[in-house]
Coordinates of C-alpha atoms in Angstrom, one line a residue:
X201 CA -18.6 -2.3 45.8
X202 CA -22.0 -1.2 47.2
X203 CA -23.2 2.6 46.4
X204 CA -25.9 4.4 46.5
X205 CA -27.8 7.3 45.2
X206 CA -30.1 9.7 46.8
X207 CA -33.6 9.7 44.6
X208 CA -37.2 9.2 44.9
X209 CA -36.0 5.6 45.5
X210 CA -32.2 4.2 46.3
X211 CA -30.3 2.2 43.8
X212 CA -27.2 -0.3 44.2
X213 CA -25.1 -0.5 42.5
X214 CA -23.0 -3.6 42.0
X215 CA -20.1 -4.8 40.1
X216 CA -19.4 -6.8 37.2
X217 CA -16.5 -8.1 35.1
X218 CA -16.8 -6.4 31.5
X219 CA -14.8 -8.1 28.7
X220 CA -11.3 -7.4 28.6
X221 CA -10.3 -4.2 26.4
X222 CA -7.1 -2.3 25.1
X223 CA -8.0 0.6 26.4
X224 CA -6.0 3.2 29.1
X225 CA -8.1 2.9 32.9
X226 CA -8.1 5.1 35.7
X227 CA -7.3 3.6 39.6
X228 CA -9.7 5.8 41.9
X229 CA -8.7 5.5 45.5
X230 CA -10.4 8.1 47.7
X231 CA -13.8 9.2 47.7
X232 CA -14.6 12.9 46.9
X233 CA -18.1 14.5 46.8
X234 CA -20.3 16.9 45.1
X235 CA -22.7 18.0 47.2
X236 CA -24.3 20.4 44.6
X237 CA -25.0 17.4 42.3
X238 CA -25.5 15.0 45.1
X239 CA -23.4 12.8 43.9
X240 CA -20.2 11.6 45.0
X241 CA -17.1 10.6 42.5
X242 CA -13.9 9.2 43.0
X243 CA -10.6 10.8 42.8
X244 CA -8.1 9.3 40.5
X245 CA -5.1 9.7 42.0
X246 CA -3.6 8.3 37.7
X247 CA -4.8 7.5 34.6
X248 CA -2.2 5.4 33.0
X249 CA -2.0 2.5 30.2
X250 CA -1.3 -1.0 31.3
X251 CA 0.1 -3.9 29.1
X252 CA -2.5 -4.6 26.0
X253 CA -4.9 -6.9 27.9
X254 CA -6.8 -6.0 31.7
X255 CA -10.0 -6.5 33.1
X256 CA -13.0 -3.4 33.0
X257 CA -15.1 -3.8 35.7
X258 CA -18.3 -1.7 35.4
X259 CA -21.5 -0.5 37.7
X260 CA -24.6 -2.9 37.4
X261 CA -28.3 -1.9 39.5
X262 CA -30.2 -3.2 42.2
X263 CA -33.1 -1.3 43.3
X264 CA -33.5 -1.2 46.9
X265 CA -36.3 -0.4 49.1
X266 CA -37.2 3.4 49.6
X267 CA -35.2 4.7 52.7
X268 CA -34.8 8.5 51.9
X269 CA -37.6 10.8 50.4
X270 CA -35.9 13.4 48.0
X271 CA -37.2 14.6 44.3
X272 CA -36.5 11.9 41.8
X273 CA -34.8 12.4 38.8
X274 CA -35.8 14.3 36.2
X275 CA -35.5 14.4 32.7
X276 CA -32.5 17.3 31.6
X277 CA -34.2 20.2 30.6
X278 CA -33.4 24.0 30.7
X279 CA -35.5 26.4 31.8
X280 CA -37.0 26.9 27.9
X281 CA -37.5 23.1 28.0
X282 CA -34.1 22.1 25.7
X283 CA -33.4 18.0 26.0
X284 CA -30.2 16.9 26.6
X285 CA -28.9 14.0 24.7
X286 CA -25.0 12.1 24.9
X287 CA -22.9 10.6 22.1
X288 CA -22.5 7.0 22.2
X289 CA -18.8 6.1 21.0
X290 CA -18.5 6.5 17.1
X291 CA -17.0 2.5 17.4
X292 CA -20.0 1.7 19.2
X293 CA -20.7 -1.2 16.7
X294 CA -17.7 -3.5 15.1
X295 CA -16.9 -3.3 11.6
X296 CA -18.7 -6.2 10.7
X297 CA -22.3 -5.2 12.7
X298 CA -22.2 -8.1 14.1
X299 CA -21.4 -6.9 18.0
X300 CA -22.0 -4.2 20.4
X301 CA -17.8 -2.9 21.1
X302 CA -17.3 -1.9 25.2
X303 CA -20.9 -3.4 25.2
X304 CA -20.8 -3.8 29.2
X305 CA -19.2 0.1 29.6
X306 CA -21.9 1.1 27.3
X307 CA -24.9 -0.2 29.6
X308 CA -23.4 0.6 32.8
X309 CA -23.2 4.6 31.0
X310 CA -26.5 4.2 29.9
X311 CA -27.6 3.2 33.5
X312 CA -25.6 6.1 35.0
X313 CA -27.1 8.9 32.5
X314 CA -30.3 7.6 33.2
X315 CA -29.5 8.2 36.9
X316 CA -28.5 11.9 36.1
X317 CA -31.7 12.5 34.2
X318 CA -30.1 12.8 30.5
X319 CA -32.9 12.5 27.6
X320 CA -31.4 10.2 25.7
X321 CA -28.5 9.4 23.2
X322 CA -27.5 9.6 20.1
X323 CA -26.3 6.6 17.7
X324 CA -23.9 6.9 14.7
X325 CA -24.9 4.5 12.3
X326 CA -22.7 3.9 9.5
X327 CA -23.2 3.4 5.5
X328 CA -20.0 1.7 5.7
X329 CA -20.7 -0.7 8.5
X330 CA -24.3 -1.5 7.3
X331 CA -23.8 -1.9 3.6
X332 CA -20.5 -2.7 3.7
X333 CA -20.0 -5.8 1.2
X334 CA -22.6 -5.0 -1.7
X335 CA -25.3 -2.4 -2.3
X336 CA -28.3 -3.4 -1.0
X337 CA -27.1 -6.0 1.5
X338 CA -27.8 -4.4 5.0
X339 CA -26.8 -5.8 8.3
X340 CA -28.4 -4.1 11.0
X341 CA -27.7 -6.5 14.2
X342 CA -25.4 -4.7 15.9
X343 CA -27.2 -1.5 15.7
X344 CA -30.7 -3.1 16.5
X345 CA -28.3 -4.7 19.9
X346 CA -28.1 -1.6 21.0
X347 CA -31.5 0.2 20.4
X348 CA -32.3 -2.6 22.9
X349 CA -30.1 -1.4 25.0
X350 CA -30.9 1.8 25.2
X351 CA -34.9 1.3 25.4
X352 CA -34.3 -1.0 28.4
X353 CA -32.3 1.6 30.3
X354 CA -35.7 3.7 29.5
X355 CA -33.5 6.3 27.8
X356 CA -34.6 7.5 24.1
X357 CA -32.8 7.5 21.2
X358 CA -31.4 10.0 18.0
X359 CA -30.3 8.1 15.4
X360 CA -27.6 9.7 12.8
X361 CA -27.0 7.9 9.6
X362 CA -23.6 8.6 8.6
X363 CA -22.9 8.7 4.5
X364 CA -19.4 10.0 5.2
X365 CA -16.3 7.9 6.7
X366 CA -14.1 8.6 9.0
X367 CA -10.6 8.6 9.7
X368 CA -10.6 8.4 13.9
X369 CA -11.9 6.2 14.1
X370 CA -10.9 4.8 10.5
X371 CA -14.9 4.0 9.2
X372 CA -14.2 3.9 5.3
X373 CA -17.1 3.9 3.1
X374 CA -18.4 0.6 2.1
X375 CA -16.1 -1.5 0.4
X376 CA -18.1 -1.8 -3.1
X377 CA -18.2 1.9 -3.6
X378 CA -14.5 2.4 -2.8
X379 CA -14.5 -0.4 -5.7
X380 CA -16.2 1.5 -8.5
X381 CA -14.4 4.7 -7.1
X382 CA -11.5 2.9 -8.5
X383 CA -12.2 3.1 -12.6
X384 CA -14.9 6.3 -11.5
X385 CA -12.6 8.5 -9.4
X386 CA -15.1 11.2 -10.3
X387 CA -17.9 10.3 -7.6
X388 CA -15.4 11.2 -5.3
X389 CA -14.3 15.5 -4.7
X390 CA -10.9 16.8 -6.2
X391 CA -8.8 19.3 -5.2
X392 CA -6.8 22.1 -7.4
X393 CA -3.9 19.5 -7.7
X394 CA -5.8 16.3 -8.2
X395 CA -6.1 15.2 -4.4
X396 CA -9.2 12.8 -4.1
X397 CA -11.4 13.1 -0.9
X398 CA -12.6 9.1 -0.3
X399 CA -14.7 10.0 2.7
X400 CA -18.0 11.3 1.1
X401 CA -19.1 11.3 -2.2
X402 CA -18.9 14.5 -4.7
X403 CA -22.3 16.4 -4.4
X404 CA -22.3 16.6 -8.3
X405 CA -23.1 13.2 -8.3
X406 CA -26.1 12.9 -6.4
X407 CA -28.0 12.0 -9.5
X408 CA -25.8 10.3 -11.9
X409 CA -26.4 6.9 -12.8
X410 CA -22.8 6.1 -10.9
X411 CA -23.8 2.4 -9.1
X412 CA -24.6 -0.1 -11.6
X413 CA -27.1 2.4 -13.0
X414 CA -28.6 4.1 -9.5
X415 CA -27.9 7.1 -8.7
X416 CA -26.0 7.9 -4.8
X417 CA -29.5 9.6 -4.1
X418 CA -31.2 6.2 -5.0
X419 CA -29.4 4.6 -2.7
X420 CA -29.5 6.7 0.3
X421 CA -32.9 6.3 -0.2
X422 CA -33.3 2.3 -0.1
X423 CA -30.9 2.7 3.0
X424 CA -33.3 4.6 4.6
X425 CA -36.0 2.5 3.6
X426 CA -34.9 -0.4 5.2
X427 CA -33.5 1.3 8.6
X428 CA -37.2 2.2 9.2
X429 CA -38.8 -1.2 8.5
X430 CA -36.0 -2.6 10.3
X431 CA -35.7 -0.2 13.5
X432 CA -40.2 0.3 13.0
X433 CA -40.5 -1.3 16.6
X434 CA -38.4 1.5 18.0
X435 CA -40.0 4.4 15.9
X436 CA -41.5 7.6 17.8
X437 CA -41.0 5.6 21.2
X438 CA -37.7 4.8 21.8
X439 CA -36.0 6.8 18.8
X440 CA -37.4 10.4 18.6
X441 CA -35.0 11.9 15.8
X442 CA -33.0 11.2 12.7
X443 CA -30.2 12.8 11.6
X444 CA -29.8 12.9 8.0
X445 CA -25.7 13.0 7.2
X446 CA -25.2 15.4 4.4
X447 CA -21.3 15.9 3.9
X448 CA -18.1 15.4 5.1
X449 CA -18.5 14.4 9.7
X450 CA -22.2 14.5 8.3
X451 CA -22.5 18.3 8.2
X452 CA -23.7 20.3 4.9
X453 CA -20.6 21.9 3.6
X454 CA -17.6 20.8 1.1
X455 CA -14.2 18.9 2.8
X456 CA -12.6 22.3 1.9
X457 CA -10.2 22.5 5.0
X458 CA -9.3 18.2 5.0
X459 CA -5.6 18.6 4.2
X460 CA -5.0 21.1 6.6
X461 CA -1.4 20.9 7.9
X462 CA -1.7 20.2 12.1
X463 CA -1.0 23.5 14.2
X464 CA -2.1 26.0 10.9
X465 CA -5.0 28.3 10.8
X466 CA -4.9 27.7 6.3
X467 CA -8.3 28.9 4.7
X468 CA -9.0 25.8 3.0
X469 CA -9.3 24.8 -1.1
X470 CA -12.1 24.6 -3.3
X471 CA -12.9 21.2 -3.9
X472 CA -14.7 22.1 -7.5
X473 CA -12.4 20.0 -9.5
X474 CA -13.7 16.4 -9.9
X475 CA -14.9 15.8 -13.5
X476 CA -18.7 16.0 -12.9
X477 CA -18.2 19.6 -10.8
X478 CA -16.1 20.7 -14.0
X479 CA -18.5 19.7 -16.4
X480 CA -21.6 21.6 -14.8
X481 CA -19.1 24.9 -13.6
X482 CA -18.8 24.7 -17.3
X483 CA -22.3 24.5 -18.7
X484 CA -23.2 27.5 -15.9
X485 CA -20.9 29.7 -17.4
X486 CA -21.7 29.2 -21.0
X487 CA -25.5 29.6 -19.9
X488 CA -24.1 33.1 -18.4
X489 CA -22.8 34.2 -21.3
X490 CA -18.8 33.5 -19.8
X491 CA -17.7 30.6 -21.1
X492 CA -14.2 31.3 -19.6
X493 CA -15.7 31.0 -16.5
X494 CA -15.8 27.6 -16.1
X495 CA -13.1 26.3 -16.8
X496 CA -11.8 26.0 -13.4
X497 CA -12.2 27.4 -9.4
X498 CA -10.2 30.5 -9.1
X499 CA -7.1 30.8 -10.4
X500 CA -5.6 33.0 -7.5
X501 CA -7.1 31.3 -4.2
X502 CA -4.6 30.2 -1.7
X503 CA -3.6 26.6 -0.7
X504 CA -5.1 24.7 2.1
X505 CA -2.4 26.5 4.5
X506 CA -2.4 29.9 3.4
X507 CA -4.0 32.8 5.1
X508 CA -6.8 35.2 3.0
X509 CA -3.6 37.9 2.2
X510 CA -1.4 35.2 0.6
X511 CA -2.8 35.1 -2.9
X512 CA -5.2 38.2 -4.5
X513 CA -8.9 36.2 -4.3
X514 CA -10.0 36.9 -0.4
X515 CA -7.7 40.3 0.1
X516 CA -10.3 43.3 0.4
X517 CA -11.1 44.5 -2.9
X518 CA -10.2 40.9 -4.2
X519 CA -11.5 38.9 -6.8
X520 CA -14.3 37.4 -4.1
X521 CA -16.0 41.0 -5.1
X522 CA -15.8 40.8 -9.0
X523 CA -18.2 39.9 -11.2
X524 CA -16.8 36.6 -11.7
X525 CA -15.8 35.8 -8.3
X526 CA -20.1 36.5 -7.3
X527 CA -20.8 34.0 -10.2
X528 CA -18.3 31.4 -9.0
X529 CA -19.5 31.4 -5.5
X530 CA -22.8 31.3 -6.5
X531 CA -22.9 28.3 -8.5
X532 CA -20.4 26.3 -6.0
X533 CA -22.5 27.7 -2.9
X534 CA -26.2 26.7 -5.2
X535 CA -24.6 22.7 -5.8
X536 CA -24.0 22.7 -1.9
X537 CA -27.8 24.0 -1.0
X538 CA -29.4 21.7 -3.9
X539 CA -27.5 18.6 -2.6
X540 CA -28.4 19.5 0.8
X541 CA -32.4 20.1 -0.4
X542 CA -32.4 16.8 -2.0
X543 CA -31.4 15.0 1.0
X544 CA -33.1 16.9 4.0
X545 CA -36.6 16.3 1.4
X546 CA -35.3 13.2 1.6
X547 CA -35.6 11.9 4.5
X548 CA -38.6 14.1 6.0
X549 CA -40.5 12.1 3.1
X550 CA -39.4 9.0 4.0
X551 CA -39.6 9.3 7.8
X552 CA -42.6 11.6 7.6
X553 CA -45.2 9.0 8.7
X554 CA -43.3 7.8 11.7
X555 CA -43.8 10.3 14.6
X556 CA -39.8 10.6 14.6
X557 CA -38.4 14.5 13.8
X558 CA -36.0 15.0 11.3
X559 CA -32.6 16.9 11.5
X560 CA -29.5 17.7 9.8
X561 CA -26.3 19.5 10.8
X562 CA -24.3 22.2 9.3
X563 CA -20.8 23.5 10.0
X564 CA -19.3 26.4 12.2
X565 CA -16.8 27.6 9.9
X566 CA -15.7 30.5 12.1
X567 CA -12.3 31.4 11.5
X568 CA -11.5 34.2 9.4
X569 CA -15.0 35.3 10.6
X570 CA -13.9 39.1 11.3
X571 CA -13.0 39.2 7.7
X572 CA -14.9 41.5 5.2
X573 CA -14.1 37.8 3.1
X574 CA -15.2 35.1 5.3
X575 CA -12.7 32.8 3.6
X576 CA -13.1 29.4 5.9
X577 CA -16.9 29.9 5.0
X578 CA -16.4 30.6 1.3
X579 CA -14.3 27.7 0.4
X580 CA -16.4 25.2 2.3
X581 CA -19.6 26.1 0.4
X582 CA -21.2 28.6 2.6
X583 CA -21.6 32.1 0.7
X584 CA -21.4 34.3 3.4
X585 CA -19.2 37.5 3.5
X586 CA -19.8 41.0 4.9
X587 CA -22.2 41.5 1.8
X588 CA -23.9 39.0 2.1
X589 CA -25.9 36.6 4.5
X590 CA -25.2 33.1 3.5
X591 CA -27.1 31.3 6.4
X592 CA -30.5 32.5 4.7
X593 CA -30.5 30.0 2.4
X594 CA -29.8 27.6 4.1
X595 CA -32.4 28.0 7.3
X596 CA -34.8 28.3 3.6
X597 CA -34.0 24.8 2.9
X598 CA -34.5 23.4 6.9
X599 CA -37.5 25.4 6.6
X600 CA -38.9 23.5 3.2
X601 CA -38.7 20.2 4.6
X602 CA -39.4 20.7 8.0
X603 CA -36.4 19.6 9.4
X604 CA -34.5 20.7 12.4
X605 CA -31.0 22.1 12.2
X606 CA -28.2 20.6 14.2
X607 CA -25.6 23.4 14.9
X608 CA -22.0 22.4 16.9
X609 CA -20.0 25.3 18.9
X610 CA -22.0 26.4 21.1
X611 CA -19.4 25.4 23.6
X612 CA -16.9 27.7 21.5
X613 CA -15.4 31.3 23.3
X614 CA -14.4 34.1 21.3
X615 CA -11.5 34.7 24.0
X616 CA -10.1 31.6 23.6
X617 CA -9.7 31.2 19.7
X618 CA -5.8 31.8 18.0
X619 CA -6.0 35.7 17.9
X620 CA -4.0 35.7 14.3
X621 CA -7.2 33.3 12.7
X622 CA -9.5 36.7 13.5
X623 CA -12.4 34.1 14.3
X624 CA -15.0 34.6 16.3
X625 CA -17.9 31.3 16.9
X626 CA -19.9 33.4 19.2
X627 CA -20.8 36.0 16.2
X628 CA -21.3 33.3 13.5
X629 CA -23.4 31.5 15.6
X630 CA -25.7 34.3 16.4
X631 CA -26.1 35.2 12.8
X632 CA -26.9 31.1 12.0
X633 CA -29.7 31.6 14.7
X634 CA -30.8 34.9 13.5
X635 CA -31.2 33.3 10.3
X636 CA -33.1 30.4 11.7
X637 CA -35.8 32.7 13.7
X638 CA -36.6 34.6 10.4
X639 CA -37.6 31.5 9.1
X640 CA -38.9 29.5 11.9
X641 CA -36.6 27.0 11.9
X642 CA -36.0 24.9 15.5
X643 CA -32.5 24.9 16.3
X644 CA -30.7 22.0 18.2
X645 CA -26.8 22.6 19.7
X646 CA -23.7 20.6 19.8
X647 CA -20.0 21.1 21.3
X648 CA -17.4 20.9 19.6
X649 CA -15.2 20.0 22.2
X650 CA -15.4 17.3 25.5
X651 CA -12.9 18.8 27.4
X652 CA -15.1 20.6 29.5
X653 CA -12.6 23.3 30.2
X654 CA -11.8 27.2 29.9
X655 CA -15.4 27.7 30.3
X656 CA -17.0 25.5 27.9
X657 CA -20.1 24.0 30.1
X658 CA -20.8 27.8 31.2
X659 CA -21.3 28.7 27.2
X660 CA -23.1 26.0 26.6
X661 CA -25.3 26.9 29.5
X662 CA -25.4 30.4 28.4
X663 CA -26.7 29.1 24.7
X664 CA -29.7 26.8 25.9
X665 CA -31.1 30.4 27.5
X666 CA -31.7 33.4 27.1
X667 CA -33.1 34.5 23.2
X668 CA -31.8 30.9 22.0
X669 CA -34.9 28.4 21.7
X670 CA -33.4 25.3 21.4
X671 CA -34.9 22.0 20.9
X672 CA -32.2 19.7 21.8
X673 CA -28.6 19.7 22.6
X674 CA -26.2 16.6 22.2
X675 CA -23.3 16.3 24.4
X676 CA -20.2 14.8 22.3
X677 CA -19.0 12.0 23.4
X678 CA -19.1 8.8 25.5
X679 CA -15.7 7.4 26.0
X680 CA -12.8 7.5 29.1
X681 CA -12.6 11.1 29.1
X682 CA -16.0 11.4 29.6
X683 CA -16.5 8.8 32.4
X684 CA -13.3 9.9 34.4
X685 CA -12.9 12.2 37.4
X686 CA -11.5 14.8 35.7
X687 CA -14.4 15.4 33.6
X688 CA -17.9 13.4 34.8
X689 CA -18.1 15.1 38.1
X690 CA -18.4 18.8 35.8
X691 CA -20.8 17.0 33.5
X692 CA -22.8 16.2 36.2
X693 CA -22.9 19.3 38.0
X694 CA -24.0 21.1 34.5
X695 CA -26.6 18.7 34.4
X696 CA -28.4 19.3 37.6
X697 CA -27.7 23.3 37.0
X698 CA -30.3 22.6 33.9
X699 CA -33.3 21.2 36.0
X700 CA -32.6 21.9 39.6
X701 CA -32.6 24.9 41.3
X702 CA -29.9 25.1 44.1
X703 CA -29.9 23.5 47.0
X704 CA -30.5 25.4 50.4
X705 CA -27.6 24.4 52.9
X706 CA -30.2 22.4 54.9
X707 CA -31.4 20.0 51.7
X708 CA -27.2 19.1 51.3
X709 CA -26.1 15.7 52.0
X710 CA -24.0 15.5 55.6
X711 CA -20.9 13.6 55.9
X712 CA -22.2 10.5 56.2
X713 CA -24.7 10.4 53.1
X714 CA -22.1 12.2 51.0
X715 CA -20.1 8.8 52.0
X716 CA -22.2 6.7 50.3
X717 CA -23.6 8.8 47.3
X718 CA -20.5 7.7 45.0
X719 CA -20.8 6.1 41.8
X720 CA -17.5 5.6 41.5
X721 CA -15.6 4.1 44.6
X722 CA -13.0 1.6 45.0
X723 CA -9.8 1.1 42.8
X724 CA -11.2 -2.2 42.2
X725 CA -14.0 -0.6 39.9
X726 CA -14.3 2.4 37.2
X727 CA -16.1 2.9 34.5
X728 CA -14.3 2.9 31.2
X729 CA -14.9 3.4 27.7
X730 CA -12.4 2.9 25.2
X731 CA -11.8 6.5 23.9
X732 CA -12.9 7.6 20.4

């Protein structure tokens, strides 16, 4: 297979047998172009699963000599100057950090977003993969495999280190903490019925003597410590920002909506009920003068799968508006900021000396939105009701430690949420980047979503302009959706719309260059990554 793309110079691109996967492929058999992108993508005529074993075959370069003068490729930036980043696969690494997974796919995508103009990408790099035996014994290799990677495709790199696990793919946390989480269930969060949440660690604990006599903020901060000696070669040139993870999928907020039944719009549970919350709930309220307070969350909140008017706590008029309900929110709303503060300070003193920016992400918790209540919001930490602006503490904290702030949804439509959920993303995320002007707080997107559909790439566009000044936005995720003709050829096209300005008919390829602009052209050879 022999391609080529129009730049300041033309590149081959070759093929190459990638190690054999268990992963779904695509069979592209006739050509179809893009001439607004310039680039020409195959048409899959099926995307289909095939035994458990085939052969990936992926796109390798070859520069060739200059034949066709044409602007090269530029960097992704809007017209405010936003960069655009792409998720690597979560998977990227193996379970035991010892190898690179789809590490072929993964450099011919690197090599192909690199063509496109794209920033960078971002890493997740995982507690559970790293320190995954003992505490203190880090294995990096993997990880360090494929900073390589990505500086010699001359792309940069964000970096997110991940202190939650994950069930798709299933990341657990490493294996000695799940140990002493065995005779010390209370590190972990508890629901009202005794439900533990194994995927992050309670925020009450953050300083409690719970590992062999360190703390989980100890910890955190000798794994930092030894990413940056480790990854010091890479620092401020190849990776340019850190994510710090600060709750459940990394974001700053409770795991309030976890057991959520598939297919329901529920408001979520407090998760308040782990010894260590129960026993500061408890010395709060005797400090106020209440000790009855604290001796639980609220008696007369709904279940996971229950809507604000089921029980009497989130109605209009409810207890959200009492006396005790402002003191309960308060104090479960101040644990999340203080955990939050302790680890965004954190890292920004730890990473302060290396040129690299720190960030950390928060939730869009927008359903129920259009409620006087905000219920979604209120049980996942984030004390923000029609009385009160619970963003403003939060852009305080970013603010404090100098750290950017990581919001996802801005692919998100009002018109397309379930119209019995009364949510609305647009409006919550215009109040989160109110919030973060006031303080002067640099604001960096994600999407929720990679479908790419019902309008999602226009929103996005519409976010990274206009009154929004955004310092990055990171494009979630590489995998076989996001490589196939169903989806790439719009990714592309969204790209160029952030850097380009359109083409007059007399710059657009003929017939015969549009023929051999293709990245993707034979049935013999696609690009696939093994979905995450």
């Amino acid at each position: 297979m022999e391609v080529s793309v129009i730049g300041s110079s033309q590149v081959n691109l070759g093929k190459s047998e990638l190690a054999c996967r268990e992963v779904g492929f695509c069979n592209i058999k006739d050509s179809r172009s893009f001439s607004n992108s310039r680039v020409c993508f195959g048409r899959s005529s099926s995307w289909k699963k095939v035994g458990m074993r085939f052969t990936v075959r992926a796109l390798q370069y070859e520069a060739l000599p200059h034949q066709i003068s044409s602007p090269s490729a530029k960097t992704s930036k809007s017209p405010d100057g936003v960069r655009l980043f792409v998720g690597l696969p979560l998977d990227a690494v193996s379970s035991e950090c010892n190898s690179v997974n789809h590490a072929r796919a993964i450099s011919a995508g690197l090599k192909a977003l690199k063509l496109l103009g794209v920033e960078g990408v971002e890493l997740p790099i995982w507690w559970g993969i790293v320190e995954k035996e003992s505490m203190g014994n880090y294995d990096w290799s993997g990880y360090l495999a494929i900073a390589e990677m990505v500086q010699k495709a001359g792309l940069k790199l964000h970096v997110t280190l991940c202190f939650h696990g994950s069930k798709t793919p299933c990341i657990p946390l490493p294996k000695w903490v799940s140990q002493i989480g065995e005779s010390e269930p209370g590190i972990f969060f508890t629901d009202r019925s005794g439900q533990l949440y194994k995927e992050c660690l309670s925020f009450a604990a953050d300083d409690l003597p719970v590992f062999d006599g360190k703390t989980p903020e100890q910890v955190y901060q000798s794994f930092c410590q030894s990413f940056k000696s480790t990854f010091s070669p890479f620092m401020g040139s190849t990776i340019t920002g850190i994510s710090m993870g600060l709750g459940p999928d990394g974001e700053l907020r409770y795991p309030s909506h976890h057991q959520l039944s598939k297919n329901t719009h529920g408001v979520g549970e407090f998760q308040c009920y782990d010894q260590n919350m129960l026993r500061f709930l408890k010395e709060h309220a005797e400090a106020s003068g209440n000790p009855l307070w604290g001796l639980g969350g609220p008696h007369d909140a709904p279940t996971y799968d229950q809507p604000p008017n089921a029980t009497g706590f989130f109605m209009d008029g409810g207890s959200w508006e009492s006396p005790y309900g402002n003191f309960f929110l308060s104090w479960y709303s101040n644990m999340l900021i203080t955990h939050g503060d302790r680890l965004l300070s954190l890292a920004a003193t730890t990473f302060r000396d290396t040129g690299v920016a720190t960030y950390g992400k928060i939730p869009l918790m927008h359903s129920w939105y259009r409620t006087r209540s905000h219920p979604s919001e209120l049980t996942a930490g984030l004390y923000n009701t029609a009385n009160r602006d619970g963003y403003e503490a939060m852009a305080e904290i970013f603010a404090k430690n100098s750290c950017k702030m990581i919001c996802p949804g801005m692919d998100l439509l009002d018109a397309y949420q379930p119209n019995e959920t009364l949510s609305s993303p647009e409006l919550l995320l215009a109040q989160v980047m109110a919030a973060c002007r006031k303080h002067g707080v640099k604001v960096s997107g994600q999407n929720s979503s990679d479908s790419g559909g019902s309008g999602a790439l226009e929103q996005i566009k519409k976010n990274l302009t206009g009154d929004n000044v955004l310092d990055l936005f990171m494009y979630n995720r590489m995998g076989a959706y996001f490589f196939s003709p169903e989806h790439f050829p719009s990714f592309t096209s969204f790209v160029h719309s952030l850097n380009q300005p359109k083409l007059h008919t007399d710059d657009l390829p003929d017939e015969h260059e549009e023929g051999i602009e293709s990245l993707v052209k034979s049935s013999e050879s696609s690009m696939v990554l093994q979905a995450t």
